[in-house]
């Protein structure tokens, strides 16, 4: 597959010619939304089964995209992004010219839908697929944001985009709605009527003057040798998608699979008036990508509309784990409160749902994307729209998937009526995580004594004796599942306790491969005697007392413990000057000093 098709065609053309696209430009924006795929999905799943139905649906969707996007490219438009079953397109240039090209493209698109939009399914009947289009014109910001090691995103933003999205709210299937500046620019080239009272939008009735086609030059599809490197193209794809495509497994991306999806709404950027908007947005997106990536989640898309901007995440697609819900909720809780460097981010609201979704490569031969679509995706978006400031609303399926164990605290809310659902849906507000109470390990209570393992127990008994004499020891225990490691560890705790050692334990999680000190967090919270029931302020005050009792000289380095203990500790003059390797080394030295100080009170087994 040609990786260049994952970029907007004008972006790839600019890379090919080493000519950067202007971040401020004028032109015409077009939003085309396809409706009818939800009932089609249900019919195909019932007729062919979920798996085969998803494949047939994807093929039909791509057939529609092939025809529609061809019209966009025929009139020198560029598909900037996909949003569900919709595409956002951009026609760059003078408004009088590009408005005519965009309206002609949309007129041709509607004609195509008349031809392709009536699908007869044996034993089911006819399913109608329809298209609605909204067009606005004026200035926009064209931004590139994101970590190139994760995925770059092409963003169209500004007041023109907002007007386009507002107009789309009034459009109905089969219609083309124009904002006033587009109507004025076209004059007699288009026949329109007033859409309705109370707004100044126009509905296209006929197109007496069709614009001439303007194909993109051949350089777009036949690049010069070495003009764009594969590394440049790779940065526009998720790493997992790139790996699958390189291995020739692109077909395996299209499937019906369980996943967790969530949308995050945010505000606070003036895309038109703030020259730092791109840098600010880039900082936020990179931070969100890093948070999600730490739990093997993916930031799939960024959508900018009239009521804020939206970020879309998926967990379980394309790579799956056993605990997708817990991963997603931990990411949501982290993203709910951005760091001080992102203080401009406002009005955060999050919606989360989970269930079976259809995933795969969507688009056409000249423009592709990886998408996760389905009813649960729509529900997550609706919950996000209903969420209040810093609120995380989750569906009943998410709440049930967390089980009875108290990893999270919840608030059951009144049922919500959301678009697309005939009946109100059950909704929960995610309050926060419930941290395990930090306590020392208790001596295990097994009914029967341990048999065998004499060499191992002898070795451990010897190391405990050495530790009690002041010689620190490390024992590594490894083995396949089911060989009795847990039982042997329990016996070690029993031996250590009998010889006067205080024991503490910690464990890593499968989602924590990129989280520093994860296995140590419970140990250090226990050593510092911190309670999860206390407020952050109470924990900080108690931590100060603990450090002072160990060694008053350690107090100035207290803020270094923030990431280890998940506490909001503000840097002081000393710690604020430490960065990179020096900060890491200072934290490690502090931990060793604390451990030595605690061991002076009595021997420890960790």
Coordinates of C-alpha atoms in Angstrom, one line a residue:
X1 CA 0.0 0.0 0.0
X2 CA 1.2 3.5 -0.8
X3 CA 1.9 5.2 2.5
X4 CA 1.4 8.6 0.9
X5 CA -2.3 8.1 0.9
X6 CA -2.4 8.5 4.7
X7 CA -1.6 12.2 4.2
X8 CA -3.9 14.9 2.7
X9 CA -3.0 15.1 -1.0
X10 CA -1.9 18.7 -0.8
X11 CA 0.3 18.0 2.2
X12 CA 2.0 15.1 0.4
X13 CA 2.5 17.3 -2.7
X14 CA 4.1 20.0 -0.6
X15 CA 6.5 17.4 1.0
X16 CA 7.3 16.1 -2.4
X17 CA 8.3 19.5 -3.6
X18 CA 9.9 20.5 -0.3
X19 CA 7.5 23.5 -0.2
X20 CA 5.9 24.0 3.3
X21 CA 2.2 24.7 3.4
X22 CA 1.3 28.1 4.9
X23 CA -0.2 27.8 8.3
X24 CA -2.5 30.7 7.6
X25 CA -4.4 30.6 4.3
X26 CA -7.7 31.3 2.6
X27 CA -10.1 29.0 0.8
X28 CA -13.2 26.9 1.1
X29 CA -13.9 24.2 3.6
X30 CA -16.3 21.3 2.9
X31 CA -17.8 18.8 5.4
X32 CA -19.5 15.7 3.9
X33 CA -21.3 13.3 6.3
X34 CA -22.6 9.9 5.2
X35 CA -25.7 8.6 7.0
X36 CA -27.3 5.1 6.9
X37 CA -24.3 2.9 7.8
X38 CA -25.6 2.1 11.3
X39 CA -28.8 0.4 10.0
X40 CA -26.8 -1.2 7.2
X41 CA -24.3 -2.6 9.8
X42 CA -27.1 -4.1 11.8
X43 CA -28.7 -5.7 8.7
X44 CA -25.5 -7.1 7.4
X45 CA -24.5 -8.5 10.9
X46 CA -27.9 -10.2 11.2
X47 CA -27.7 -11.6 7.7
X48 CA -24.1 -12.6 7.4
X49 CA -22.9 -12.7 11.0
X50 CA -20.8 -10.1 12.8
X51 CA -17.4 -10.9 11.2
X52 CA -18.6 -11.3 7.6
X53 CA -21.0 -8.4 8.0
X54 CA -18.2 -6.1 9.1
X55 CA -16.1 -7.1 6.0
X56 CA -19.0 -6.4 3.6
X57 CA -19.8 -3.1 5.3
X58 CA -16.2 -2.0 5.0
X59 CA -16.1 -2.9 1.3
X60 CA -19.3 -0.9 0.7
X61 CA -18.0 2.1 2.7
X62 CA -14.8 2.1 0.8
X63 CA -16.7 1.9 -2.5
X64 CA -18.6 5.0 -1.5
X65 CA -15.4 6.8 -0.3
X66 CA -13.7 6.0 -3.6
X67 CA -16.4 7.7 -5.6
X68 CA -16.8 10.7 -3.3
X69 CA -13.1 11.4 -2.7
X70 CA -12.5 11.2 -6.5
X71 CA -14.8 14.2 -6.9
X72 CA -12.9 16.1 -4.2
X73 CA -9.6 15.4 -5.9
X74 CA -11.0 16.1 -9.4
X75 CA -11.7 19.7 -8.3
X76 CA -8.3 20.1 -6.5
X77 CA -9.7 19.6 -3.0
X78 CA -7.8 17.7 -0.3
X79 CA -9.3 15.4 2.3
X80 CA -7.9 16.7 5.6
X81 CA -9.4 14.2 7.9
X82 CA -12.0 11.5 8.6
X83 CA -14.5 11.8 11.4
X84 CA -16.7 8.7 11.8
X85 CA -18.4 8.3 8.5
X86 CA -17.6 12.0 7.5
X87 CA -14.8 13.7 5.7
X88 CA -13.5 17.3 6.1
X89 CA -12.0 18.7 2.9
X90 CA -10.1 21.9 2.0
X91 CA -9.9 23.8 -1.3
X92 CA -7.0 26.3 -1.1
X93 CA -7.1 29.6 -3.0
X94 CA -9.2 32.6 -3.7
X95 CA -12.8 32.2 -2.4
X96 CA -14.5 33.1 -5.6
X97 CA -12.6 30.3 -7.3
X98 CA -12.5 27.6 -4.6
X99 CA -16.2 28.1 -3.5
X100 CA -17.2 27.2 -7.1
X101 CA -14.9 24.1 -7.1
X102 CA -16.2 22.9 -3.7
X103 CA -19.9 23.3 -4.6
X104 CA -19.3 21.6 -7.9
X105 CA -17.6 18.7 -6.1
X106 CA -20.4 18.4 -3.6
X107 CA -23.0 18.5 -6.4
X108 CA -21.2 15.6 -8.2
X109 CA -21.0 13.8 -4.8
X110 CA -24.7 14.0 -4.3
X111 CA -25.3 12.7 -7.9
X112 CA -23.0 9.8 -7.1
X113 CA -25.0 9.0 -3.9
X114 CA -28.2 8.9 -5.9
X115 CA -26.6 6.2 -7.9
X116 CA -24.8 4.2 -5.2
X117 CA -26.9 5.0 -2.1
X118 CA -29.7 2.5 -2.7
X119 CA -28.6 -0.9 -1.6
X120 CA -30.9 -3.9 -2.0
X121 CA -30.1 -6.8 0.5
X122 CA -31.8 -10.1 -0.2
X123 CA -34.3 -11.0 2.5
X124 CA -33.9 -7.6 4.2
X125 CA -35.0 -5.0 1.7
X126 CA -33.5 -1.7 0.6
X127 CA -31.1 0.4 2.8
X128 CA -30.6 4.0 1.8
X129 CA -27.3 5.6 2.3
X130 CA -27.4 9.4 2.0
X131 CA -25.0 12.4 2.1
X132 CA -25.3 15.8 3.6
X133 CA -22.8 18.6 2.9
X134 CA -21.9 21.9 4.5
X135 CA -19.6 24.5 2.9
X136 CA -18.0 27.6 4.4
X137 CA -15.2 29.9 3.1
X138 CA -12.6 32.3 4.6
X139 CA -9.4 32.2 6.5
X140 CA -8.2 29.0 8.3
X141 CA -5.2 27.8 10.3
X142 CA -3.5 24.7 8.9
X143 CA -1.5 23.1 11.7
X144 CA 0.6 20.0 12.1
X145 CA 0.7 18.7 15.7
X146 CA 1.8 15.5 17.5
X147 CA 4.9 13.4 18.2
X148 CA 6.3 12.1 14.9
X149 CA 7.3 8.9 16.8
X150 CA 3.6 8.3 17.5
X151 CA 1.6 10.1 14.8
X152 CA 1.4 13.5 13.2
X153 CA -2.0 15.1 12.7
X154 CA -3.1 17.6 10.1
X155 CA -5.5 20.1 11.6
X156 CA -7.9 22.6 10.0
X157 CA -8.9 25.2 12.5
X158 CA -10.4 28.7 12.9
X159 CA -13.7 30.6 12.6
X160 CA -14.3 29.3 9.1
X161 CA -14.2 25.7 10.3
X162 CA -16.6 26.7 13.1
X163 CA -19.1 28.2 10.6
X164 CA -18.9 25.0 8.5
X165 CA -19.7 22.8 11.5
X166 CA -22.5 25.1 12.6
X167 CA -24.0 24.9 9.0
X168 CA -23.7 21.1 9.1
X169 CA -26.1 21.0 12.1
X170 CA -28.9 22.4 9.8
X171 CA -28.2 20.1 6.8
X172 CA -30.4 17.1 6.1
X173 CA -29.5 14.0 4.1
X174 CA -29.4 14.8 0.4
X175 CA -28.8 18.6 1.0
X176 CA -25.9 21.0 0.3
X177 CA -25.9 24.0 2.8
X178 CA -23.9 27.1 2.2
X179 CA -22.8 29.8 4.6
X180 CA -23.5 33.5 3.5
X181 CA -19.9 34.2 2.2
X182 CA -20.0 31.2 -0.1
X183 CA -23.4 32.1 -1.5
X184 CA -22.2 35.7 -2.1
X185 CA -19.0 34.5 -3.8
X186 CA -20.9 32.3 -6.2
X187 CA -23.6 34.7 -7.3
X188 CA -25.5 33.5 -10.3
X189 CA -23.3 30.3 -10.6
X190 CA -25.6 28.5 -8.2
X191 CA -29.3 28.5 -7.6
X192 CA -30.3 28.5 -3.9
X193 CA -33.2 29.1 -1.5
X194 CA -33.2 30.2 2.1
X195 CA -32.8 27.2 4.3
X196 CA -35.1 28.3 7.1
X197 CA -36.1 31.3 9.1
X198 CA -33.8 32.4 11.9
X199 CA -30.5 31.8 10.0
X200 CA -28.8 33.1 6.9
X201 CA -27.9 29.8 5.4
X202 CA -28.7 28.8 1.9
X203 CA -29.8 25.5 0.4
X204 CA -28.4 24.6 -3.1
X205 CA -31.3 23.8 -5.5
X206 CA -29.4 23.6 -8.8
X207 CA -26.0 24.4 -10.3
X208 CA -26.4 26.2 -13.7
X209 CA -22.6 26.7 -14.0
X210 CA -20.4 23.7 -13.3
X211 CA -16.7 24.3 -12.6
X212 CA -14.2 22.7 -14.9
X213 CA -12.2 19.8 -13.5
X214 CA -8.7 20.6 -12.1
X215 CA -6.9 17.4 -11.5
X216 CA -3.9 17.3 -9.2
X217 CA -0.7 17.1 -11.2
X218 CA 0.9 13.7 -11.8
X219 CA 3.7 14.4 -9.3
X220 CA 1.3 13.6 -6.5
X221 CA 0.8 10.0 -7.6
X222 CA 4.2 9.5 -9.3
X223 CA 6.7 11.0 -7.0
X224 CA 10.3 11.6 -8.0
X225 CA 12.7 9.0 -6.8
X226 CA 13.6 9.7 -3.1
X227 CA 11.6 12.9 -3.0
X228 CA 9.8 11.8 0.2
X229 CA 11.5 9.3 2.5
X230 CA 9.6 6.4 4.1
X231 CA 10.5 7.8 7.5
X232 CA 8.7 11.0 6.6
X233 CA 5.6 9.0 5.6
X234 CA 5.9 6.7 8.6
X235 CA 5.4 9.6 11.0
X236 CA 1.8 10.1 9.7
X237 CA 0.8 6.5 10.8
X238 CA 0.4 4.9 14.2
X239 CA 3.4 2.7 14.8
X240 CA 1.2 -0.5 15.1
X241 CA -0.5 0.3 11.8
X242 CA 2.8 1.0 10.0
X243 CA 4.2 -2.4 11.3
X244 CA 1.2 -4.3 10.1
X245 CA 1.4 -2.7 6.6
X246 CA 5.1 -3.3 6.3
X247 CA 4.6 -6.9 7.2
X248 CA 1.9 -7.2 4.5
X249 CA -0.9 -7.7 7.0
X250 CA -3.0 -4.7 6.2
X251 CA -6.0 -6.9 5.5
X252 CA -5.9 -8.1 9.1
X253 CA -6.6 -4.6 10.3
X254 CA -10.2 -4.9 9.1
X255 CA -12.2 -6.8 11.8
X256 CA -14.9 -6.7 14.3
X257 CA -13.4 -6.7 17.8
X258 CA -14.0 -5.5 21.4
X259 CA -12.4 -2.2 22.3
X260 CA -12.7 0.8 24.7
X261 CA -13.2 4.2 23.2
X262 CA -13.3 7.7 24.7
X263 CA -13.6 11.2 23.6
X264 CA -12.1 14.2 25.4
X265 CA -13.4 17.7 24.9
X266 CA -11.3 20.8 25.5
X267 CA -11.3 24.5 24.9
X268 CA -9.0 27.5 25.5
X269 CA -7.4 28.1 22.2
X270 CA -8.0 31.1 19.9
X271 CA -6.9 29.5 16.6
X272 CA -7.3 32.7 14.6
X273 CA -5.9 35.3 17.0
X274 CA -3.2 33.5 18.9
X275 CA 0.1 33.1 17.0
X276 CA 1.2 30.4 19.6
X277 CA -1.9 28.3 19.0
X278 CA 0.0 25.7 17.0
X279 CA 2.7 25.4 19.6
X280 CA 0.2 25.2 22.5
X281 CA -1.9 22.5 20.7
X282 CA 1.2 20.5 19.8
X283 CA 2.2 20.5 23.4
X284 CA -1.2 19.3 24.5
X285 CA -1.4 16.6 21.8
X286 CA 2.1 15.3 22.5
X287 CA 1.3 15.0 26.2
X288 CA -2.0 13.2 25.5
X289 CA -0.2 10.8 23.1
X290 CA 2.4 10.0 25.7
X291 CA -0.2 9.4 28.5
X292 CA -2.2 7.0 26.2
X293 CA 0.9 5.3 24.9
X294 CA 2.1 4.5 28.4
X295 CA -1.0 2.2 28.6
X296 CA -0.7 1.0 25.0
X297 CA -3.7 3.1 24.0
X298 CA -3.8 5.2 20.8
X299 CA -4.8 8.8 20.1
X300 CA -6.6 8.3 16.8
X301 CA -7.9 11.7 15.9
X302 CA -8.3 15.4 16.7
X303 CA -11.5 17.1 15.6
X304 CA -12.1 20.8 15.8
X305 CA -15.7 22.1 15.8
X306 CA -17.9 25.0 16.8
X307 CA -18.2 23.9 20.4
X308 CA -14.6 23.1 21.2
X309 CA -12.1 20.6 20.1
X310 CA -12.2 16.8 20.6
X311 CA -9.6 14.1 20.9
X312 CA -10.5 10.5 20.2
X313 CA -8.7 7.5 21.8
X314 CA -9.0 3.8 21.4
X315 CA -7.8 0.9 23.6
X316 CA -7.8 -2.6 22.2
X317 CA -7.4 -1.6 18.5
X318 CA -5.3 -2.6 16.8
X319 CA -3.4 -4.2 19.7
X320 CA -5.4 -5.9 22.5
X321 CA -4.8 -6.6 26.2
X322 CA -6.9 -8.2 28.9
X323 CA -7.5 -5.1 30.9
X324 CA -8.4 -2.4 28.3
X325 CA -11.1 -0.8 30.5
X326 CA -8.7 -0.2 33.4
X327 CA -6.1 1.2 31.1
X328 CA -8.5 3.6 29.4
X329 CA -9.9 4.8 32.8
X330 CA -6.5 5.5 34.2
X331 CA -5.6 7.5 31.1
X332 CA -8.9 9.4 31.4
X333 CA -8.2 10.3 35.0
X334 CA -4.7 11.5 34.1
X335 CA -5.9 13.6 31.2
X336 CA -8.7 15.1 33.2
X337 CA -6.1 17.3 35.0
X338 CA -3.4 18.6 32.7
X339 CA 0.0 19.7 34.1
X340 CA 0.6 23.4 35.0
X341 CA 2.4 23.9 31.6
X342 CA -1.0 23.3 30.0
X343 CA -2.9 25.8 32.1
X344 CA -4.7 27.2 29.1
X345 CA -6.7 24.0 28.6
X346 CA -10.3 24.5 29.8
X347 CA -13.7 22.9 29.9
X348 CA -12.4 19.3 29.8
X349 CA -15.1 16.7 29.5
X350 CA -14.7 13.0 28.8
X351 CA -17.0 10.2 27.6
X352 CA -16.1 6.5 27.7
X353 CA -17.8 3.4 26.3
X354 CA -16.8 -0.1 25.4
X355 CA -18.1 -2.9 23.2
X356 CA -17.7 -4.5 19.8
X357 CA -16.6 -2.0 17.1
X358 CA -15.5 -2.4 13.5
X359 CA -11.9 -1.4 12.8
X360 CA -9.9 -1.2 9.6
X361 CA -8.4 0.9 6.8
X362 CA -11.1 3.2 5.4
X363 CA -11.0 5.5 2.4
X364 CA -10.0 5.0 -1.2
X365 CA -7.0 4.3 -3.4
X366 CA -5.8 7.9 -3.1
X367 CA -6.7 8.6 0.6
X368 CA -6.7 6.3 3.6
X369 CA -7.1 6.3 7.3
X370 CA -7.3 3.7 10.1
X371 CA -10.6 4.0 11.8
X372 CA -12.6 2.5 14.7
X373 CA -16.4 2.9 14.1
X374 CA -19.6 1.6 15.7
X375 CA -22.4 2.3 18.1
X376 CA -20.1 2.4 21.1
X377 CA -18.0 5.1 19.5
X378 CA -21.1 7.2 18.9
X379 CA -22.2 6.7 22.5
X380 CA -18.8 7.7 23.9
X381 CA -19.0 10.9 21.8
X382 CA -22.5 11.7 23.1
X383 CA -21.4 11.1 26.7
X384 CA -18.5 13.5 26.2
X385 CA -21.0 16.2 25.0
X386 CA -23.0 15.7 28.1
X387 CA -20.0 15.7 30.5
X388 CA -19.5 18.7 32.8
X389 CA -16.2 20.4 33.6
X390 CA -13.6 17.8 34.5
X391 CA -16.3 15.1 34.5
X392 CA -15.8 11.6 33.1
X393 CA -19.1 9.9 32.1
X394 CA -19.0 6.2 31.3
X395 CA -21.5 3.8 29.9
X396 CA -23.0 0.9 31.9
X397 CA -20.8 -1.6 29.9
X398 CA -17.7 0.2 31.2
X399 CA -18.8 0.2 34.8
X400 CA -19.7 -3.5 34.6
X401 CA -16.4 -4.4 33.1
X402 CA -14.5 -3.0 36.1
X403 CA -16.1 -5.8 38.2
X404 CA -16.7 -5.7 41.9
X405 CA -13.2 -4.9 43.0
X406 CA -12.9 -1.3 44.3
X407 CA -10.2 0.0 41.9
X408 CA -12.3 3.1 41.1
X409 CA -15.0 5.1 42.9
X410 CA -18.2 5.9 41.1
X411 CA -21.4 8.0 41.2
X412 CA -24.5 6.6 39.5
X413 CA -26.2 9.5 37.7
X414 CA -29.8 9.7 36.4
X415 CA -30.4 8.0 33.1
X416 CA -29.5 10.2 30.1
X417 CA -31.3 10.6 26.8
X418 CA -28.7 10.7 24.0
X419 CA -29.0 11.1 20.3
X420 CA -29.2 7.8 18.5
X421 CA -30.7 5.9 21.4
X422 CA -34.5 5.3 21.7
X423 CA -34.2 4.6 25.4
X424 CA -32.3 6.5 28.1
X425 CA -28.9 5.1 28.9
X426 CA -27.4 4.3 32.3
X427 CA -24.5 6.6 33.1
X428 CA -21.8 6.7 35.8
X429 CA -19.5 9.5 36.8
X430 CA -16.0 8.3 37.4
X431 CA -14.8 10.0 40.6
X432 CA -11.3 8.6 40.9
X433 CA -9.0 5.7 41.6
X434 CA -9.0 3.8 44.9
X435 CA -5.5 3.2 46.0
X436 CA -4.6 0.1 47.9
X437 CA -4.0 0.9 51.5
X438 CA -0.2 0.8 52.1
X439 CA 0.5 -1.8 54.7
X440 CA 3.4 -4.1 55.4
X441 CA 3.1 -7.7 54.3
X442 CA 1.5 -10.0 56.8
X443 CA 2.9 -13.5 57.6
X444 CA 0.9 -15.8 55.2
X445 CA -1.5 -18.4 56.7
X446 CA -1.2 -21.6 54.8
X447 CA -3.0 -24.7 56.2
X448 CA -0.2 -27.1 55.3
X449 CA 3.5 -26.7 55.8
X450 CA 5.7 -26.4 52.7
X451 CA 7.3 -29.5 51.4
X452 CA 10.5 -29.6 49.4
X453 CA 12.4 -26.5 48.2
X454 CA 15.1 -27.2 50.8
X455 CA 18.0 -25.7 48.8
X456 CA 16.1 -22.5 48.1
X457 CA 14.9 -22.1 51.6
X458 CA 18.5 -22.7 52.9
X459 CA 19.9 -20.1 50.7
X460 CA 17.2 -17.6 51.7
X461 CA 17.7 -18.3 55.4
X462 CA 21.4 -17.6 54.9
X463 CA 20.7 -14.3 53.1
X464 CA 18.4 -13.2 55.9
X465 CA 21.1 -13.9 58.4
X466 CA 23.6 -11.8 56.4
X467 CA 21.0 -8.9 56.1
X468 CA 20.5 -9.0 59.9
X469 CA 24.3 -8.5 60.3
X470 CA 24.1 -5.4 58.1
X471 CA 25.1 -6.9 54.7
X472 CA 22.3 -6.0 52.2
X473 CA 21.3 -8.9 50.0
X474 CA 19.3 -9.5 46.7
X475 CA 17.6 -12.7 45.8
X476 CA 16.0 -13.2 42.4
X477 CA 13.3 -15.8 42.0
X478 CA 12.1 -16.7 38.5
X479 CA 10.2 -19.6 36.9
X480 CA 7.4 -20.6 34.6
X481 CA 3.7 -20.2 35.7
X482 CA 2.5 -22.8 38.1
X483 CA 5.9 -23.8 39.5
X484 CA 5.1 -22.5 43.0
X485 CA 6.8 -19.1 43.1
X486 CA 4.0 -17.4 45.1
X487 CA 4.1 -20.3 47.7
X488 CA 7.8 -20.0 48.0
X489 CA 7.6 -16.2 48.5
X490 CA 5.0 -16.7 51.2
X491 CA 7.5 -19.0 53.0
X492 CA 10.2 -16.4 52.7
X493 CA 7.9 -13.8 54.4
X494 CA 7.3 -16.3 57.1
X495 CA 11.0 -16.9 57.7
X496 CA 11.8 -13.2 57.6
X497 CA 9.0 -12.3 60.0
X498 CA 10.1 -15.0 62.5
X499 CA 13.6 -13.4 62.5
X500 CA 12.3 -9.9 63.2
X501 CA 12.3 -8.4 59.7
X502 CA 9.5 -6.0 58.7
X503 CA 8.3 -7.0 55.2
X504 CA 6.9 -4.8 52.4
X505 CA 5.8 -5.8 48.9
X506 CA 5.0 -4.2 45.5
X507 CA 3.9 -5.4 42.1
X508 CA 4.0 -4.2 38.6
X509 CA 1.1 -4.3 36.2
X510 CA 1.0 -5.4 32.5
X511 CA 0.1 -1.8 31.5
X512 CA 3.0 -0.4 33.3
X513 CA 6.0 -1.2 31.1
X514 CA 6.8 2.5 30.6
X515 CA 5.9 3.7 34.1
X516 CA 9.0 4.3 36.2
X517 CA 9.0 2.9 39.8
X518 CA 5.6 1.3 39.3
X519 CA 6.5 -1.9 41.4
X520 CA 8.0 0.4 44.1
X521 CA 5.0 2.7 44.6
X522 CA 3.2 0.6 47.1
X523 CA 6.5 -0.1 49.0
X524 CA 7.4 3.5 49.4
X525 CA 3.8 4.6 50.4
X526 CA 4.0 1.9 53.0
X527 CA 7.5 2.9 54.2
X528 CA 6.3 6.5 54.6
X529 CA 3.0 5.3 56.2
X530 CA 0.8 7.3 53.8
X531 CA -2.9 6.5 53.7
X532 CA -4.9 6.7 50.5
X533 CA -7.9 8.1 52.5
X534 CA -5.9 11.3 53.3
X535 CA -6.1 14.4 51.1
X536 CA -3.0 15.4 49.1
X537 CA -2.3 18.1 51.6
X538 CA -2.5 15.7 54.5
X539 CA -0.2 13.2 52.8
X540 CA 2.3 15.9 52.0
X541 CA 2.4 17.1 55.6
X542 CA 2.9 13.6 56.9
X543 CA 5.6 12.9 54.3
X544 CA 7.5 16.0 55.6
X545 CA 7.3 14.7 59.1
X546 CA 8.6 11.3 58.0
X547 CA 11.5 12.7 56.1
X548 CA 12.5 15.0 59.0
X549 CA 12.4 12.0 61.4
X550 CA 14.7 10.1 59.1
X551 CA 17.1 13.0 58.4
X552 CA 16.2 16.7 58.4
X553 CA 18.8 17.2 55.6
X554 CA 16.5 15.3 53.3
X555 CA 13.6 17.7 53.5
X556 CA 14.7 20.1 50.6
X557 CA 14.6 17.1 48.2
X558 CA 11.0 16.2 49.1
X559 CA 9.5 17.4 45.8
X560 CA 11.5 14.8 43.9
X561 CA 9.1 12.2 45.4
X562 CA 6.1 13.5 43.4
X563 CA 6.1 11.0 40.5
X564 CA 6.9 8.1 42.8
X565 CA 4.1 8.8 45.3
X566 CA 1.6 10.3 42.8
X567 CA 1.4 13.5 44.9
X568 CA 1.3 17.1 43.5
X569 CA 4.5 18.3 45.1
X570 CA 5.7 21.8 44.0
X571 CA 9.4 22.2 43.2
X572 CA 11.4 24.4 45.5
X573 CA 14.6 26.4 44.7
X574 CA 16.7 23.3 44.9
X575 CA 14.6 20.8 43.0
X576 CA 13.5 23.3 40.4
X577 CA 17.0 23.7 39.2
X578 CA 17.4 20.0 38.6
X579 CA 16.7 18.5 35.1
X580 CA 17.2 15.3 33.2
X581 CA 19.9 12.9 34.4
X582 CA 20.7 15.1 37.4
X583 CA 17.2 15.0 38.7
X584 CA 17.0 11.2 38.2
X585 CA 20.3 10.7 40.1
X586 CA 19.2 13.0 42.9
X587 CA 15.9 11.1 43.3
X588 CA 17.8 7.7 43.4
X589 CA 20.2 9.1 46.0
X590 CA 17.3 10.3 48.1
X591 CA 15.6 6.9 48.0
X592 CA 18.7 5.1 49.0
X593 CA 19.2 7.5 51.9
X594 CA 15.6 7.0 53.0
X595 CA 15.9 3.2 52.8
X596 CA 19.1 3.3 54.9
X597 CA 17.5 5.5 57.5
X598 CA 14.4 3.3 57.7
X599 CA 16.6 0.1 58.0
X600 CA 18.4 1.6 61.0
X601 CA 15.1 1.1 63.0
X602 CA 15.2 -2.6 62.1
X603 CA 15.9 -5.0 59.3
X604 CA 13.7 -4.9 56.2
X605 CA 12.6 -7.4 53.6
X606 CA 11.2 -5.9 50.4

